[in-house]
JSON list of C-alpha atoms in Angstrom, two decimals:
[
{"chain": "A", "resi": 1117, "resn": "UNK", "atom": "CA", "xyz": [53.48, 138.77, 90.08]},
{"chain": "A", "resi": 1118, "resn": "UNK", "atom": "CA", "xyz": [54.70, 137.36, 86.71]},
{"chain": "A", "resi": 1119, "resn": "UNK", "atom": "CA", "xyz": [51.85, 136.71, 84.17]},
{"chain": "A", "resi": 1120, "resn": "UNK", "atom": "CA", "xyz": [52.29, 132.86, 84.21]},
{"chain": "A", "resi": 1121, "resn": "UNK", "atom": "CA", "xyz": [51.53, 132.76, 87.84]},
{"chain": "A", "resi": 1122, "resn": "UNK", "atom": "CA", "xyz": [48.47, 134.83, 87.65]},
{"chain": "A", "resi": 1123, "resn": "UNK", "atom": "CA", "xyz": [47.37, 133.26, 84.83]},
{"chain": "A", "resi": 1124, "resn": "UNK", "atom": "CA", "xyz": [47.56, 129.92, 87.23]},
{"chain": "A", "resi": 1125, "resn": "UNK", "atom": "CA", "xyz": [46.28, 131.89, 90.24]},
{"chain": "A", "resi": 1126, "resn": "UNK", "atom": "CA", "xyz": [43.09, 133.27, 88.31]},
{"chain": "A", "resi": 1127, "resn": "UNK", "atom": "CA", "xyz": [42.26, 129.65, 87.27]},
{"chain": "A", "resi": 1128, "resn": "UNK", "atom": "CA", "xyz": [42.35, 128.44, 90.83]},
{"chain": "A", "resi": 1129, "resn": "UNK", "atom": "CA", "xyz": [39.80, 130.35, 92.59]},
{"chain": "A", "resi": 1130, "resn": "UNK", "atom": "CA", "xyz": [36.40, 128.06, 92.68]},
{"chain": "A", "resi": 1131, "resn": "UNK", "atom": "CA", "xyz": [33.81, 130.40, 91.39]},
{"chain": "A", "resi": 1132, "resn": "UNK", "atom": "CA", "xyz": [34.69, 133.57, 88.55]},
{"chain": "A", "resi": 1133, "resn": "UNK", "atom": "CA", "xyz": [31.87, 135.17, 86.50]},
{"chain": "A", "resi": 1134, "resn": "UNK", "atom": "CA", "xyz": [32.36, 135.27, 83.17]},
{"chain": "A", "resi": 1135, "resn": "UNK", "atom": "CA", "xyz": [33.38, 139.48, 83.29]},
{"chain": "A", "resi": 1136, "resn": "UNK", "atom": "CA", "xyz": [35.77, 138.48, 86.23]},
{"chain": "A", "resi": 1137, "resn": "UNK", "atom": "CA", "xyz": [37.21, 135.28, 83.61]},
{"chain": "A", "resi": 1138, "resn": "UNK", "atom": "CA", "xyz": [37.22, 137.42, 80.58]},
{"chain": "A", "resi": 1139, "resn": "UNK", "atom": "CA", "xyz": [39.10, 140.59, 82.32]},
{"chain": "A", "resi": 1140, "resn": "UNK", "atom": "CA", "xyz": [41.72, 138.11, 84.14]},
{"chain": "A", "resi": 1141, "resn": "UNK", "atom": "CA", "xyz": [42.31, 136.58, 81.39]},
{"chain": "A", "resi": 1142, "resn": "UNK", "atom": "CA", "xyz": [42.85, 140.17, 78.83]},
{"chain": "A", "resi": 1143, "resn": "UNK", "atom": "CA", "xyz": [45.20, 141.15, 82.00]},
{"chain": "A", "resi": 1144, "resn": "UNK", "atom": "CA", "xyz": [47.16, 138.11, 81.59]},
{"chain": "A", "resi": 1145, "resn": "UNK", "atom": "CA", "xyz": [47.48, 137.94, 78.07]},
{"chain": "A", "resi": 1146, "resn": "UNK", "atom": "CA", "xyz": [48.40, 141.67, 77.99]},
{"chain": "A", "resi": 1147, "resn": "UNK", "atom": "CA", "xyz": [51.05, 141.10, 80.94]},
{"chain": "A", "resi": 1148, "resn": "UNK", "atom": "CA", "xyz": [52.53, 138.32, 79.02]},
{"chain": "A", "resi": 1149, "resn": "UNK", "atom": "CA", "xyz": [53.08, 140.09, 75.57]},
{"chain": "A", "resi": 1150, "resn": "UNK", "atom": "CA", "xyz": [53.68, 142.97, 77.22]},
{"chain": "A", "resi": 1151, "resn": "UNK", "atom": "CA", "xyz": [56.85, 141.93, 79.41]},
{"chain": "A", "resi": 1152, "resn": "UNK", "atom": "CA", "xyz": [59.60, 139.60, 78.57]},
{"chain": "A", "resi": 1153, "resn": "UNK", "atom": "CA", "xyz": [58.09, 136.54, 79.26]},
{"chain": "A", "resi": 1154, "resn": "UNK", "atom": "CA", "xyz": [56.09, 135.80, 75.62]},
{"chain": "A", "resi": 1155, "resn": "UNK", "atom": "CA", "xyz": [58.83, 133.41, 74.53]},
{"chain": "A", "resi": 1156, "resn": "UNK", "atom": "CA", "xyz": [58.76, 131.77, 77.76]},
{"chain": "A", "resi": 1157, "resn": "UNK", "atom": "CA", "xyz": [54.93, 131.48, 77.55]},
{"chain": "A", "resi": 1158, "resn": "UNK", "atom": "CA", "xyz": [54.59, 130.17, 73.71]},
{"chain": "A", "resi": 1159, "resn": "UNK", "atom": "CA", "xyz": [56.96, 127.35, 74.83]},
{"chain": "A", "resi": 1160, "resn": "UNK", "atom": "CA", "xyz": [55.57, 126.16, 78.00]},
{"chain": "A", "resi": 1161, "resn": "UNK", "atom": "CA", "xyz": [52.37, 126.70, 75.84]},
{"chain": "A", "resi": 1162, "resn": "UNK", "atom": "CA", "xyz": [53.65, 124.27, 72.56]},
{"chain": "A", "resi": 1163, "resn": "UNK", "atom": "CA", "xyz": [55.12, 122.22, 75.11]},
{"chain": "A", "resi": 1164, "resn": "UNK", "atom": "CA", "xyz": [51.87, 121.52, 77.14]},
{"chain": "A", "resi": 1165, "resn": "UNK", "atom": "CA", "xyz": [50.18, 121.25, 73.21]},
{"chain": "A", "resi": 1166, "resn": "UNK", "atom": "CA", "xyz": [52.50, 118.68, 72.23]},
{"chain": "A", "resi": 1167, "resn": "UNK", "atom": "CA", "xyz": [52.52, 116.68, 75.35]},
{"chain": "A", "resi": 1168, "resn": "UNK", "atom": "CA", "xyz": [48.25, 117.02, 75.11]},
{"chain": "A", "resi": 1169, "resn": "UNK", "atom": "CA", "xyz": [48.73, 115.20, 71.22]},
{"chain": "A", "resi": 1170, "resn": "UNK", "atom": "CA", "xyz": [50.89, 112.42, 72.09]},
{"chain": "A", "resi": 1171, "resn": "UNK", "atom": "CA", "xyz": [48.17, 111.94, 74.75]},
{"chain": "A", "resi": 1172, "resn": "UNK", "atom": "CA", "xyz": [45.51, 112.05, 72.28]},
{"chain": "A", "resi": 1173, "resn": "UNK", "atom": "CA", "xyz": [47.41, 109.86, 70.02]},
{"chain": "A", "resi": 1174, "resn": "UNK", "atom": "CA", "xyz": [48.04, 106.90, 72.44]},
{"chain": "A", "resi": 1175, "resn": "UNK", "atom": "CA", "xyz": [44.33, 107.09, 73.81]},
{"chain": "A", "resi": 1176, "resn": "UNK", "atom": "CA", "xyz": [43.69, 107.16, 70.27]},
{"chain": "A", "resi": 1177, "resn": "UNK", "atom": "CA", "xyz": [45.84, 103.83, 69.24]},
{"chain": "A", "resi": 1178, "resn": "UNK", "atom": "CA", "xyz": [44.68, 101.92, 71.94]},
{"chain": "A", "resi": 1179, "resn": "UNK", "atom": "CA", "xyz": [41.11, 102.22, 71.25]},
{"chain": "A", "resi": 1180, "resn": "UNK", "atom": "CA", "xyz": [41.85, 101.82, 67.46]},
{"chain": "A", "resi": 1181, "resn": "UNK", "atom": "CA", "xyz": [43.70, 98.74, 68.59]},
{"chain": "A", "resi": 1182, "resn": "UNK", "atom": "CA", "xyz": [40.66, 97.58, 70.40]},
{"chain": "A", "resi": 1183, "resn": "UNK", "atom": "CA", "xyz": [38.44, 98.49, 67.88]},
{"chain": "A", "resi": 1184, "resn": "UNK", "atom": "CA", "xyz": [40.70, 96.81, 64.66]},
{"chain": "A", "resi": 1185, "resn": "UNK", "atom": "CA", "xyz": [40.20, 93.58, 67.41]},
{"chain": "A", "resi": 1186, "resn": "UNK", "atom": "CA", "xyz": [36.61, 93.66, 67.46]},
{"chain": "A", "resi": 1187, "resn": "UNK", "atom": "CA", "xyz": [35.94, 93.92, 64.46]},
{"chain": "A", "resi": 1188, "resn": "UNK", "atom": "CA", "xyz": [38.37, 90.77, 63.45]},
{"chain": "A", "resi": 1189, "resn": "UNK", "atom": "CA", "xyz": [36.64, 88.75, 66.22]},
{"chain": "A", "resi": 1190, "resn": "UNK", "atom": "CA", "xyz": [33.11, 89.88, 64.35]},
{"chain": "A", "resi": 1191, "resn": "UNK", "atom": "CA", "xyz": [34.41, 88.43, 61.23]},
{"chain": "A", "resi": 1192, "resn": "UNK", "atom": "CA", "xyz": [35.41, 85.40, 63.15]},
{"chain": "A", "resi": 1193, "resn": "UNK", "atom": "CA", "xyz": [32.06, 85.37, 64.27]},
{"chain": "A", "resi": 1194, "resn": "UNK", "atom": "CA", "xyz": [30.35, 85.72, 61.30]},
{"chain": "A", "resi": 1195, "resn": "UNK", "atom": "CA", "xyz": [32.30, 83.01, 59.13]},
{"chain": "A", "resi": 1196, "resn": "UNK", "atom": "CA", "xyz": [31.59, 80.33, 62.49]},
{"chain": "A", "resi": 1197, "resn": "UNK", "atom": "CA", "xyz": [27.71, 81.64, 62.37]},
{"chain": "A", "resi": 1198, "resn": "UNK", "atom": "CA", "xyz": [27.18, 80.87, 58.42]},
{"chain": "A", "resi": 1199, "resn": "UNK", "atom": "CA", "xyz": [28.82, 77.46, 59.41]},
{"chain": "A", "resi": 1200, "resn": "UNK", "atom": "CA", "xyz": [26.82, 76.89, 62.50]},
{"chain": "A", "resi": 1201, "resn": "UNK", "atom": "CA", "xyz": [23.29, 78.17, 60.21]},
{"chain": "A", "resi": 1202, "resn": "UNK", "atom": "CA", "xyz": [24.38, 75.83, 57.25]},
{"chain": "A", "resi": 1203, "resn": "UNK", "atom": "CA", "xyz": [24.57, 72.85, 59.87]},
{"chain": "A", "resi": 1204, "resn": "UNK", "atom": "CA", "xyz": [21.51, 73.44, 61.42]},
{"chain": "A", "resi": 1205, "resn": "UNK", "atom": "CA", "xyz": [19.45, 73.85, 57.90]},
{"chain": "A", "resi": 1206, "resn": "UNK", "atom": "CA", "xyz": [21.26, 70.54, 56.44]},
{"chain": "A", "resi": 1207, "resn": "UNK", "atom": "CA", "xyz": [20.19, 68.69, 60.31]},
{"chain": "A", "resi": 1208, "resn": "UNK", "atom": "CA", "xyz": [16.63, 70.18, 59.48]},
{"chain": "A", "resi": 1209, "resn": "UNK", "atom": "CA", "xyz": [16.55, 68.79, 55.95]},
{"chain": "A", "resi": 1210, "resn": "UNK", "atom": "CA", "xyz": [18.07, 65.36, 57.25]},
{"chain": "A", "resi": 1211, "resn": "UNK", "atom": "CA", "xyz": [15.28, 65.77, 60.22]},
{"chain": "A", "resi": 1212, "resn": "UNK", "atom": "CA", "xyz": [12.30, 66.23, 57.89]},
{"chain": "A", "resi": 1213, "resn": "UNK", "atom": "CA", "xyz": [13.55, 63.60, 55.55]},
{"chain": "A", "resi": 1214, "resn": "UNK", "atom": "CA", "xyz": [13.85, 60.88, 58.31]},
{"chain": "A", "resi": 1215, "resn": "UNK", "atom": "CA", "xyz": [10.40, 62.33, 59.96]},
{"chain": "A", "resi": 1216, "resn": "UNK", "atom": "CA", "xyz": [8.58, 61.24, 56.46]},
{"chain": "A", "resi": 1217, "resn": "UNK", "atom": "CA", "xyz": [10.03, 57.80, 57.12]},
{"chain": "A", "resi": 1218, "resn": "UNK", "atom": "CA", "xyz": [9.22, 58.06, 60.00]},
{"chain": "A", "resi": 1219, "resn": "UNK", "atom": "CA", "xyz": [5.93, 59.00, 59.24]},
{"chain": "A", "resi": 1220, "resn": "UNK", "atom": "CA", "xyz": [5.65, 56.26, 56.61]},
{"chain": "A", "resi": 1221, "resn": "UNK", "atom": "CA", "xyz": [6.44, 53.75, 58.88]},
{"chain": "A", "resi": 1222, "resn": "UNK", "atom": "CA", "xyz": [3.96, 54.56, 61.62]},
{"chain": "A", "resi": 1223, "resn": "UNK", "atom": "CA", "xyz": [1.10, 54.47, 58.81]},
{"chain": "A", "resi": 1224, "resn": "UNK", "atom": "CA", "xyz": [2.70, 50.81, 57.92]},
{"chain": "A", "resi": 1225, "resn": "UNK", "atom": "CA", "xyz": [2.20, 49.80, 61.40]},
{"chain": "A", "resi": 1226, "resn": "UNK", "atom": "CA", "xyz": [-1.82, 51.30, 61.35]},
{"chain": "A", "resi": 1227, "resn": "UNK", "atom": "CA", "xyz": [-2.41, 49.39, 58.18]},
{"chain": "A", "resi": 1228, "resn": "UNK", "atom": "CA", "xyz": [-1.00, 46.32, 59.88]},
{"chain": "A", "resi": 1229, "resn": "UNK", "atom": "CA", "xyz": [-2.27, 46.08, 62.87]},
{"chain": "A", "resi": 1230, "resn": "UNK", "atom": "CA", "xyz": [-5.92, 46.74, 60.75]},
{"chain": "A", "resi": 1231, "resn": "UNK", "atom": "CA", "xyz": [-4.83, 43.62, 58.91]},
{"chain": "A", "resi": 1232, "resn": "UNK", "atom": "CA", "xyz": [-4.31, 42.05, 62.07]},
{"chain": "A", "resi": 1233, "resn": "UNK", "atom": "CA", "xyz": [-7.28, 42.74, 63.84]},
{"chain": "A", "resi": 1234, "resn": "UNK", "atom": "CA", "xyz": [-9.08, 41.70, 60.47]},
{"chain": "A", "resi": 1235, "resn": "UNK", "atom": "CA", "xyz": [-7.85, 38.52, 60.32]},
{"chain": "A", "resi": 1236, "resn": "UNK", "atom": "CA", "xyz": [-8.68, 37.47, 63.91]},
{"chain": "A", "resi": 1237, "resn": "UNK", "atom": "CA", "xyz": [-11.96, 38.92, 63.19]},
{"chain": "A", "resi": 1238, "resn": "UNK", "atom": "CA", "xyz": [-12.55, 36.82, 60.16]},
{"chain": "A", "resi": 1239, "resn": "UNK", "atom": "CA", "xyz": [-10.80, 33.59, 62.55]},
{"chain": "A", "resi": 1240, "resn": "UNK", "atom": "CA", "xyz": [-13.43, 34.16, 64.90]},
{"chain": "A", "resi": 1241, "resn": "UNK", "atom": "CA", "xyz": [-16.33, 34.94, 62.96]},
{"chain": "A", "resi": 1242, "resn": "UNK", "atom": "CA", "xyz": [-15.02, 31.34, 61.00]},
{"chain": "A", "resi": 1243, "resn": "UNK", "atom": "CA", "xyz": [-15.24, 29.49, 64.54]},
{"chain": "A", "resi": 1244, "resn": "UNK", "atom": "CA", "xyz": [-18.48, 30.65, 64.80]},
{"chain": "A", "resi": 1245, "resn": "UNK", "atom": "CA", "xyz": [-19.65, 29.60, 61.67]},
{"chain": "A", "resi": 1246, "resn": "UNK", "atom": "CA", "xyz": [-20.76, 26.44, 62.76]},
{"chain": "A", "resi": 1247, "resn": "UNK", "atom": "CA", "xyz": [-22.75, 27.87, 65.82]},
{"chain": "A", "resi": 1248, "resn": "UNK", "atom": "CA", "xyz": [-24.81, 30.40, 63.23]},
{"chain": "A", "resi": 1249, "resn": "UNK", "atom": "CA", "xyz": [-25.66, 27.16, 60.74]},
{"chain": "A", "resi": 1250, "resn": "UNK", "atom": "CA", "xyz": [-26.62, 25.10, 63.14]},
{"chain": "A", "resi": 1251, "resn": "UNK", "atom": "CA", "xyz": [-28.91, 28.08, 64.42]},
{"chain": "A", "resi": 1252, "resn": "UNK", "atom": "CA", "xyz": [-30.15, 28.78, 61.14]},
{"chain": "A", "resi": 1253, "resn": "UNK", "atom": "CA", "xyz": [-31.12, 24.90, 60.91]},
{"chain": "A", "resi": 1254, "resn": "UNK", "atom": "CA", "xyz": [-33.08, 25.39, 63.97]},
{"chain": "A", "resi": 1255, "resn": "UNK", "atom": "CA", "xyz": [-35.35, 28.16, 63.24]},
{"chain": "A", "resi": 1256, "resn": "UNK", "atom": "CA", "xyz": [-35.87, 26.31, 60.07]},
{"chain": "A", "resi": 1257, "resn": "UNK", "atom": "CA", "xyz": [-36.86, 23.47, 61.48]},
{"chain": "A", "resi": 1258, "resn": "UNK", "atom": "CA", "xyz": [-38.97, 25.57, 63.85]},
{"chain": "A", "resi": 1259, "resn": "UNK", "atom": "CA", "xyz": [-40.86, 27.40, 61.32]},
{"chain": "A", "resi": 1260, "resn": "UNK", "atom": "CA", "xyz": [-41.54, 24.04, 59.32]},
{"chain": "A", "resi": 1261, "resn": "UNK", "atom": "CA", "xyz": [-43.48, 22.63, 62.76]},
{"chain": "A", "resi": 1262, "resn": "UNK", "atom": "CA", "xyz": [-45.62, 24.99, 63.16]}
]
């Protein structure tokens, strides 16, 4: 049995202690530079090394790719979130500055409706007027008979 496929056959069994791993794997390593097949071995082994970077690599790329994208769409983000906060403070100011008005204008309308209501107080208290004298004129009179 060549080293290579012990080395594979070894690795396929489900369960190996770690002795049972550890001497497997000195008897492989032994056949291997022992016989003729250490060339074969270190080039099925730079091979499998290589093909395990370019793996790496792309895996690599594509998440940098993903991760270059996020962070541009962050930046896009944050430059349309500084607009969208400047908006909403200049609406607030514009808000508060109408609400005074606003205000203002509802205190206008207390003051004249007051004037109002004043005025057809003093309009009825004046059609009165006349009732009150005459009453007055009475108890006069009333207090001068007895």
């Amino acid at each position: 049995m060549s080293g290579h496929c012990l080395f594979r056959c070894l690795f396929q069994r489900q369960k190996l202690d770690s002795d049972t791993l550890l001497t497997s794997v000195e008897l492989f390593l032994r056949s291997v530079y022992d016989g003729e097949e250490h060339g074969r071995f270190m080039e099925k082994l730079e091979a499998r090394i290589r093909n395990h970077d370019r793996e790496i690599e792309k895996m690599c790329n594509f998440h940098y790719q993903g991760f270059v994208d996020s962070i541009t769409e962050l930046l896009k983000v944050r430059g349309e979130a500084q607009k969208l906060k400047h908006q909403v403070t200049d609406t607030n100011r514009k808000l508060q500055s109408e609400g005074k008005e606003v205000i203002a204008m509802e205190e206008l309308k207390q003051c004249r409706l007051q004037q109002r209501n004043i005025s057809a107080t003093v309009d009825k208290l004046t059609l009165c007027l006349p009732v009150l004298e005459m009453y007055s004129k009475l108890r006069e009179q009333m207090t001068s008979k007895r």
